[in-house]
Amino acid sequence: MLEGHGVDDANTTLNVLCAYVLGVEYSQVRIRRMTKTLVLSEEQQKTLCSYVERRCSGEPTEYITGEREFYGFSFRCKKNVLIPRNDTEILVDAVLDVVDDGDTLLDLCTGTGCIGISLAKMKDIRVTLADISDFALDCSRENIERLGVENKVNAIKHDIFSDVPEECFDIITSNPPYITEDEMKELSADVKNEPTLALFGGKDGLDFYRTISERYKPFLKSGGYIFFEVGYKQSADVAAILEKNGYTNIKIKKDYNNTERVVLARKS
């Protein structure tokens, strides 16, 4: 069924859904399938079939299971909140190269909170997660508690186009909406299930980069860093936006697929 509906890597998807139904680790399902010892009760079979049907209709696996692994941590993932991607881990890697214990970090357009929370798990820093979506804030706050970083991380409702922070930060990170108007018309069925609010970045996909680069510079400490995840072929444009706003030491980092994925810069 999954293959017939064009689901990428149908075998892995089935293993993930089986693991969720059985309440066991993914590796256990793989072993049981290979050794032909996988057994589901009649009720579990019905549940699995309903999940497979949902996946075939285009609903992402992460919304069905309510979970997504990111940077080695299990994050709660809910409908109406952007699903974390593996490529975003490159941004976390880049921040870890410069962040120091005791630093403060603002993560704009935070979604599940995966960037800021992962960094708080790795370093002794204070993190503010910011998003305009109530769905995202509910999800990020659940992840704060789920991953035990309540003493280091808080989440606030924040509109980057009108609100201003109450303090200055050592580091600002953001994986903002960056899909262009034309690209929105060609999204896959899976991505169409994710919130438009977290995807659409304006006609050319650069609205958020322009706004954050300009409006948040006063709230970045001297010598502080700003990190952006960017879309395919957007790195040069985002680098130019940062340069126009007076940032220095602009660098670009590639993701696991050799795509330019992260642009970072420093406030001199």
Short mmCIF file of C-alpha atoms in Angstrom, two decimals:
data_model
loop_
_atom_site.label_atom_id
_atom_site.label_comp_id
_atom_site.label_asym_id
_atom_site.label_seq_id
_atom_site.Cartn_x
_atom_site.Cartn_y
_atom_site.Cartn_z
CA MET A 1 0.00 0.00 0.00
CA LEU A 2 2.75 2.43 0.96
CA GLU A 3 4.77 1.73 -2.18
CA GLY A 4 1.64 1.99 -4.32
CA HIS A 5 0.97 5.47 -2.98
CA GLY A 6 4.50 6.62 -3.71
CA VAL A 7 5.71 6.81 -0.11
CA ASP A 8 9.48 7.25 -0.01
CA ASP A 9 11.30 4.37 1.71
CA ALA A 10 8.10 2.46 2.41
CA ASN A 11 9.94 -0.29 4.26
CA THR A 12 11.41 2.08 6.84
CA THR A 13 8.05 3.80 7.24
CA LEU A 14 6.38 0.47 7.95
CA ASN A 15 9.02 -0.39 10.56
CA VAL A 16 8.52 2.96 12.28
CA LEU A 17 4.74 2.53 12.38
CA CYS A 18 5.03 -1.06 13.63
CA ALA A 19 7.39 0.06 16.40
CA TYR A 20 4.93 2.75 17.43
CA VAL A 21 1.98 0.31 17.50
CA LEU A 22 3.94 -2.27 19.51
CA GLY A 23 5.62 0.26 21.79
CA VAL A 24 9.10 -1.10 21.09
CA GLU A 25 12.34 0.26 19.64
CA TYR A 26 12.68 0.55 15.87
CA SER A 27 15.62 -1.87 15.92
CA GLN A 28 13.46 -4.52 17.58
CA VAL A 29 10.94 -4.39 14.73
CA ARG A 30 13.71 -4.78 12.16
CA ILE A 31 15.06 -7.84 13.98
CA ARG A 32 11.61 -9.41 14.38
CA ARG A 33 10.79 -8.87 10.72
CA MET A 34 14.10 -10.37 9.57
CA THR A 35 13.66 -13.39 11.85
CA LYS A 36 9.95 -13.66 10.99
CA THR A 37 8.97 -13.39 14.66
CA LEU A 38 6.94 -10.17 14.40
CA VAL A 39 3.46 -10.79 15.83
CA LEU A 40 0.62 -8.26 16.13
CA SER A 41 -2.71 -8.87 17.79
CA GLU A 42 -5.89 -8.35 15.78
CA GLU A 43 -6.38 -4.95 17.43
CA GLN A 44 -2.78 -3.95 16.69
CA GLN A 45 -3.23 -5.00 13.07
CA LYS A 46 -6.29 -2.76 12.75
CA THR A 47 -4.39 0.13 14.32
CA LEU A 48 -1.43 -0.40 12.00
CA CYS A 49 -3.70 -0.48 8.96
CA SER A 50 -5.31 2.80 10.01
CA TYR A 51 -1.87 4.40 10.36
CA VAL A 52 -0.78 3.08 6.96
CA GLU A 53 -3.94 4.52 5.40
CA ARG A 54 -3.21 7.91 6.99
CA ARG A 55 0.33 7.80 5.64
CA CYS A 56 -0.92 6.86 2.18
CA SER A 57 -3.21 9.89 2.24
CA GLY A 58 -0.17 12.12 2.64
CA GLU A 59 -0.08 12.62 6.41
CA PRO A 60 3.57 12.65 7.55
CA THR A 61 4.72 9.76 9.72
CA GLU A 62 5.83 12.23 12.42
CA TYR A 63 2.28 13.52 12.85
CA ILE A 64 0.99 9.96 13.19
CA THR A 65 3.54 8.90 15.82
CA GLY A 66 3.85 12.35 17.38
CA GLU A 67 7.64 12.07 17.54
CA ARG A 68 10.75 12.98 15.61
CA GLU A 69 14.39 12.34 16.47
CA PHE A 70 16.70 15.34 16.12
CA TYR A 71 20.33 15.55 17.14
CA GLY A 72 19.93 12.33 19.11
CA PHE A 73 16.96 13.59 21.12
CA SER A 74 13.31 12.57 20.78
CA PHE A 75 11.08 15.59 20.17
CA ARG A 76 7.32 15.78 20.41
CA CYS A 77 5.94 16.65 16.98
CA LYS A 78 2.36 17.77 16.42
CA LYS A 79 0.13 18.71 13.51
CA ASN A 80 0.34 22.43 12.63
CA VAL A 81 4.02 22.53 13.68
CA LEU A 82 6.94 22.21 11.26
CA ILE A 83 8.62 18.79 11.39
CA PRO A 84 12.36 18.96 12.23
CA ARG A 85 14.68 17.93 9.40
CA ASN A 86 18.07 16.25 9.60
CA ASP A 87 19.63 19.07 7.56
CA THR A 88 18.90 21.49 10.41
CA GLU A 89 21.38 19.58 12.57
CA ILE A 90 24.09 21.35 10.53
CA LEU A 91 22.97 24.63 12.10
CA VAL A 92 23.33 23.13 15.58
CA ASP A 93 26.83 21.91 14.65
CA ALA A 94 27.77 25.40 13.49
CA VAL A 95 26.56 27.03 16.71
CA LEU A 96 28.44 24.52 18.85
CA ASP A 97 31.66 25.67 17.16
CA VAL A 98 31.35 29.15 18.71
CA VAL A 99 28.98 29.02 21.69
CA ASP A 100 30.38 29.26 25.22
CA ASP A 101 28.87 28.20 28.54
CA GLY A 102 26.97 31.14 30.00
CA ASP A 103 25.91 32.54 26.62
CA THR A 104 22.36 33.64 25.86
CA LEU A 105 20.59 32.51 22.71
CA LEU A 106 17.40 33.59 20.93
CA ASP A 107 15.84 31.06 18.54
CA LEU A 108 13.34 32.78 16.23
CA CYS A 109 10.57 30.85 14.43
CA THR A 110 11.36 28.01 16.82
CA GLY A 111 8.65 25.47 15.89
CA THR A 112 9.22 22.37 18.03
CA GLY A 113 12.15 24.13 19.71
CA CYS A 114 14.57 21.52 18.36
CA ILE A 115 17.43 23.95 17.67
CA GLY A 116 17.45 25.81 20.98
CA ILE A 117 16.64 22.81 23.14
CA SER A 118 19.33 20.64 21.52
CA LEU A 119 21.89 23.37 22.17
CA ALA A 120 20.72 23.72 25.77
CA LYS A 121 21.19 19.97 26.22
CA MET A 122 24.75 20.23 24.91
CA LYS A 123 25.92 23.47 26.56
CA ASP A 124 25.24 25.43 29.75
CA ILE A 125 23.44 28.33 28.07
CA ARG A 126 20.20 30.24 28.56
CA VAL A 127 17.79 29.95 25.63
CA THR A 128 14.67 31.86 24.60
CA LEU A 129 12.43 30.13 22.05
CA ALA A 130 10.19 32.53 20.09
CA ASP A 131 7.29 31.85 17.74
CA ILE A 132 4.03 33.50 16.69
CA SER A 133 2.17 30.17 16.49
CA ASP A 134 0.31 28.95 19.57
CA PHE A 135 0.57 25.40 18.20
CA ALA A 136 4.36 25.74 18.01
CA LEU A 137 4.59 27.23 21.50
CA ASP A 138 2.52 24.41 23.00
CA CYS A 139 4.78 21.89 21.27
CA SER A 140 8.04 23.60 22.22
CA ARG A 141 6.97 23.96 25.85
CA GLU A 142 6.13 20.27 25.95
CA ASN A 143 9.60 19.51 24.56
CA ILE A 144 11.22 21.77 27.16
CA GLU A 145 9.64 19.63 29.87
CA ARG A 146 10.11 16.36 27.99
CA LEU A 147 13.87 16.93 27.67
CA GLY A 148 14.32 18.39 31.15
CA VAL A 149 15.66 21.86 30.32
CA GLU A 150 13.09 23.93 32.22
CA ASN A 151 15.85 25.69 34.17
CA LYS A 152 17.61 26.86 30.98
CA VAL A 153 14.94 27.35 28.31
CA ASN A 154 11.73 29.36 28.06
CA ALA A 155 9.30 29.91 25.18
CA ILE A 156 7.55 33.19 24.32
CA LYS A 157 4.94 34.30 21.80
CA HIS A 158 6.68 36.69 19.44
CA ASP A 159 5.98 38.31 16.07
CA ILE A 160 9.31 39.12 14.40
CA PHE A 161 7.71 41.82 12.24
CA SER A 162 6.36 43.88 15.16
CA ASP A 163 7.65 42.67 18.55
CA VAL A 164 11.06 43.39 20.03
CA PRO A 165 13.12 41.34 22.51
CA GLU A 166 13.50 42.52 26.10
CA GLU A 167 17.25 41.88 26.16
CA CYS A 168 20.35 41.44 23.98
CA PHE A 169 21.72 38.00 23.10
CA ASP A 170 25.10 36.47 22.36
CA ILE A 171 23.63 34.33 19.58
CA ILE A 172 20.53 34.50 17.39
CA THR A 173 19.42 31.44 15.41
CA SER A 174 16.54 30.95 13.02
CA ASN A 175 15.18 28.40 10.58
CA PRO A 176 12.52 30.74 9.20
CA PRO A 177 9.90 30.16 6.52
CA TYR A 178 11.78 30.39 3.20
CA ILE A 179 9.68 28.75 0.48
CA THR A 180 8.95 31.07 -2.43
CA GLU A 181 5.55 31.86 -3.94
CA ASP A 182 6.25 29.66 -6.97
CA GLU A 183 7.61 26.80 -4.85
CA MET A 184 4.47 26.81 -2.69
CA LYS A 185 2.48 25.73 -5.75
CA GLU A 186 4.68 22.68 -6.28
CA LEU A 187 4.97 21.26 -2.76
CA SER A 188 4.75 17.50 -2.29
CA ALA A 189 1.66 16.03 -0.65
CA ASP A 190 3.64 15.42 2.55
CA VAL A 191 4.85 19.01 2.90
CA LYS A 192 1.38 20.37 2.12
CA ASN A 193 0.29 18.79 5.41
CA GLU A 194 2.66 21.09 7.29
CA PRO A 195 1.61 24.63 8.28
CA THR A 196 1.85 27.31 5.59
CA LEU A 197 2.79 29.77 8.34
CA ALA A 198 6.04 27.85 8.84
CA LEU A 199 6.79 27.46 5.12
CA PHE A 200 5.97 30.58 3.09
CA GLY A 201 8.75 33.16 3.10
CA GLY A 202 7.23 35.72 0.74
CA LYS A 203 7.39 36.09 -3.04
CA ASP A 204 11.13 35.40 -3.22
CA GLY A 205 11.34 33.46 0.07
CA LEU A 206 13.58 36.07 1.70
CA ASP A 207 11.16 38.21 3.75
CA PHE A 208 12.18 36.77 7.11
CA TYR A 209 15.90 37.05 6.41
CA ARG A 210 15.57 40.73 5.55
CA THR A 211 13.49 41.49 8.64
CA ILE A 212 15.56 39.51 11.14
CA SER A 213 18.89 40.78 9.81
CA GLU A 214 17.79 44.40 10.16
CA ARG A 215 15.39 44.47 13.13
CA TYR A 216 17.37 42.17 15.42
CA LYS A 217 20.85 43.55 14.95
CA PRO A 218 20.40 45.95 17.93
CA PHE A 219 19.52 42.92 20.08
CA LEU A 220 22.67 41.00 19.18
CA LYS A 221 25.63 41.78 21.41
CA SER A 222 28.80 43.20 19.90
CA GLY A 223 30.83 40.24 18.66
CA GLY A 224 27.73 38.04 18.70
CA TYR A 225 26.73 35.59 15.98
CA ILE A 226 23.63 35.15 13.85
CA PHE A 227 22.82 31.80 12.20
CA PHE A 228 20.25 31.10 9.47
CA GLU A 229 19.12 27.91 7.82
CA VAL A 230 18.45 28.70 4.16
CA GLY A 231 16.68 27.07 1.28
CA TYR A 232 18.12 25.66 -1.92
CA LYS A 233 20.06 28.34 -3.85
CA GLN A 234 19.35 31.03 -1.21
CA SER A 235 22.73 31.15 0.50
CA ALA A 236 24.25 33.88 -1.69
CA ASP A 237 21.15 36.08 -1.35
CA VAL A 238 21.07 35.69 2.44
CA ALA A 239 24.80 36.37 2.68
CA ALA A 240 24.24 39.57 0.68
CA ILE A 241 21.42 40.62 3.03
CA LEU A 242 23.71 40.15 6.03
CA GLU A 243 26.52 42.08 4.36
CA LYS A 244 24.14 44.93 3.49
CA ASN A 245 23.19 45.17 7.17
CA GLY A 246 26.82 45.47 8.26
CA TYR A 247 27.54 41.96 9.50
CA THR A 248 31.04 40.55 9.04
CA ASN A 249 32.81 37.17 8.92
CA ILE A 250 30.01 35.76 6.77
CA LYS A 251 30.33 32.02 6.20
CA ILE A 252 28.30 29.32 4.46
CA LYS A 253 28.10 25.66 5.53
CA LYS A 254 26.83 22.69 3.52
CA ASP A 255 24.46 19.97 4.69
CA TYR A 256 24.77 16.18 4.34
CA ASN A 257 23.68 16.42 0.68
CA ASN A 258 26.38 18.98 -0.15
CA THR A 259 23.76 21.74 -0.37
CA GLU A 260 24.61 25.17 1.06
CA ARG A 261 22.30 25.07 4.10
CA VAL A 262 23.54 27.45 6.81
CA VAL A 263 24.65 31.07 6.59
CA LEU A 264 26.28 32.63 9.63
CA ALA A 265 27.76 36.01 10.38
CA ARG A 266 29.09 38.15 13.21
CA LYS A 267 28.19 41.58 14.53
CA SER A 268 31.45 43.51 14.62
#
